[in-house]
Tab-separated table of C-alpha atoms in Angstrom:
chain	number	residue	atom	x	y	z
A	20	MET	CA	77.146	-53.421	29.889
A	21	SER	CA	73.956	-55.423	30.136
A	22	VAL	CA	74.706	-58.153	27.598
A	23	VAL	CA	77.879	-60.074	28.419
A	24	THR	CA	79.222	-62.636	25.957
A	25	GLU	CA	81.650	-65.460	26.651
A	26	VAL	CA	82.905	-67.987	24.107
A	27	SER	CA	84.485	-71.252	25.259
A	28	GLN	CA	88.142	-71.797	24.392
A	29	ASP	CA	87.284	-74.314	21.690
A	30	GLY	CA	84.661	-71.944	20.245
A	31	LYS	CA	81.897	-74.529	20.502
A	32	LYS	CA	79.856	-72.887	23.266
A	33	LEU	CA	78.573	-69.325	23.486
A	34	THR	CA	77.184	-67.973	26.748
A	35	ILE	CA	75.131	-64.783	26.632
A	36	SER	CA	74.386	-63.298	30.052
A	37	ILE	CA	71.691	-60.663	30.418
A	38	GLU	CA	71.946	-58.134	33.238
A	39	GLY	CA	69.051	-55.843	34.142
A	40	ARG	CA	66.118	-55.341	31.814
A	41	PHE	CA	65.809	-57.695	28.849
A	42	ASP	CA	63.663	-55.552	26.581
A	43	PHE	CA	63.800	-53.755	23.239
A	44	GLY	CA	66.565	-51.496	24.534
A	45	ARG	CA	68.867	-54.542	24.476
A	46	HIS	CA	67.964	-55.574	20.921
A	47	GLN	CA	71.079	-54.341	19.097
A	48	GLU	CA	73.457	-55.411	21.858
A	49	PHE	CA	71.881	-58.883	22.096
A	50	ARG	CA	71.913	-59.412	18.340
A	51	GLU	CA	75.545	-58.365	18.018
A	52	SER	CA	76.501	-60.808	20.778
A	53	TYR	CA	75.981	-63.761	18.425
A	54	GLU	CA	76.149	-62.250	14.931
A	55	ARG	CA	79.677	-60.872	15.289
A	56	LEU	CA	81.239	-64.287	15.914
A	57	ASN	CA	83.521	-65.651	13.185
A	58	LYS	CA	82.430	-69.240	13.804
A	59	LYS	CA	78.918	-70.408	14.652
A	60	PRO	CA	78.965	-72.176	18.047
A	61	GLU	CA	77.502	-75.655	18.464
A	62	SER	CA	75.590	-74.671	21.592
A	63	ILE	CA	74.322	-71.435	23.087
A	64	VAL	CA	73.432	-70.700	26.697
A	65	VAL	CA	71.330	-67.654	27.570
A	66	ASP	CA	71.900	-66.912	31.257
A	67	LEU	CA	69.111	-64.865	32.830
A	68	LYS	CA	70.459	-64.992	36.396
A	69	LYS	CA	70.897	-61.208	36.565
A	70	ALA	CA	67.905	-60.306	34.396
A	71	THR	CA	65.356	-58.270	36.309
A	72	TYR	CA	62.687	-57.982	33.611
A	73	LEU	CA	61.670	-59.699	30.380
A	74	ASP	CA	59.048	-58.534	27.897
A	75	SER	CA	57.604	-59.638	24.551
A	76	SER	CA	60.440	-58.063	22.576
A	77	ALA	CA	62.875	-60.257	24.549
A	78	LEU	CA	60.855	-63.286	23.455
A	79	GLY	CA	61.205	-62.098	19.883
A	80	MET	CA	64.956	-61.710	20.327
A	81	LEU	CA	65.191	-65.285	21.585
A	82	LEU	CA	63.314	-66.458	18.475
A	83	LEU	CA	65.719	-64.520	16.241
A	84	LEU	CA	68.630	-66.169	18.045
A	85	ARG	CA	67.022	-69.584	17.506
A	86	ASP	CA	66.592	-68.914	13.783
A	87	HIS	CA	70.188	-67.715	13.477
A	88	ALA	CA	71.436	-70.817	15.293
A	89	GLY	CA	69.619	-73.234	12.980
A	90	GLY	CA	65.986	-73.367	14.084
A	91	ASP	CA	64.786	-76.812	15.139
A	92	SER	CA	68.305	-78.229	14.994
A	93	SER	CA	69.747	-75.533	17.282
A	94	ASP	CA	71.046	-76.288	20.770
A	95	ILE	CA	69.982	-73.353	22.954
A	96	ARG	CA	69.495	-73.466	26.709
A	97	VAL	CA	67.914	-70.727	28.786
A	98	VAL	CA	69.246	-70.997	32.332
A	99	ASN	CA	68.901	-69.363	35.743
A	100	SER	CA	65.477	-67.843	35.079
A	101	SER	CA	63.499	-66.458	37.973
A	102	SER	CA	60.158	-68.112	38.686
A	103	ASP	CA	58.321	-65.182	37.051
A	104	VAL	CA	60.423	-65.442	33.900
A	105	LYS	CA	59.896	-69.218	33.788
A	106	LYS	CA	56.137	-68.605	33.913
A	107	ILE	CA	56.336	-66.164	31.007
A	108	LEU	CA	58.406	-68.650	28.983
A	109	ALA	CA	56.001	-71.500	29.778
A	110	ILE	CA	52.879	-69.461	28.945
A	111	SER	CA	54.511	-68.539	25.635
A	112	ASN	CA	55.308	-72.238	24.958
A	113	PHE	CA	59.018	-71.412	24.775
A	114	ASP	CA	59.667	-74.559	26.787
A	115	LYS	CA	58.857	-76.406	23.552
A	116	LEU	CA	61.417	-74.402	21.558
A	117	PHE	CA	64.235	-74.070	24.101
A	118	ASP	CA	65.779	-76.166	26.841
A	119	ILE	CA	64.769	-74.127	29.908
A	120	SER	CA	66.391	-74.976	33.220
C-alpha cells in the first residue's frame, strides 16, 4: 500500500503517509484516505518521508485535500519532504497554503 492513514485516538489528527510515487496513480487511494472518515479531523499531516516522486497531479490532490478540510481555515502540515520536493512546493507557492516543515 502506498497511502497509509493513521487517525489519533481522539480522532482529532489524521496522518497520511505517502510511500513511493505521489502521482495520479495514487489519486483514488489518497482521496479515500480522508473522505472515508466518519468525523472530520481538526488537523491533517501529510508525511512525505517515503515519497520518491511528486508531480503536478499530487499538487492538485493536496489542493483537493485543503478544500475538503476547510480551505483557508484548514490546519494541514506537509512534513518530511526531500529537498527536491520542498523546491517544487516552494516554486508552486504551496508554502503559502500549507505549513511545510
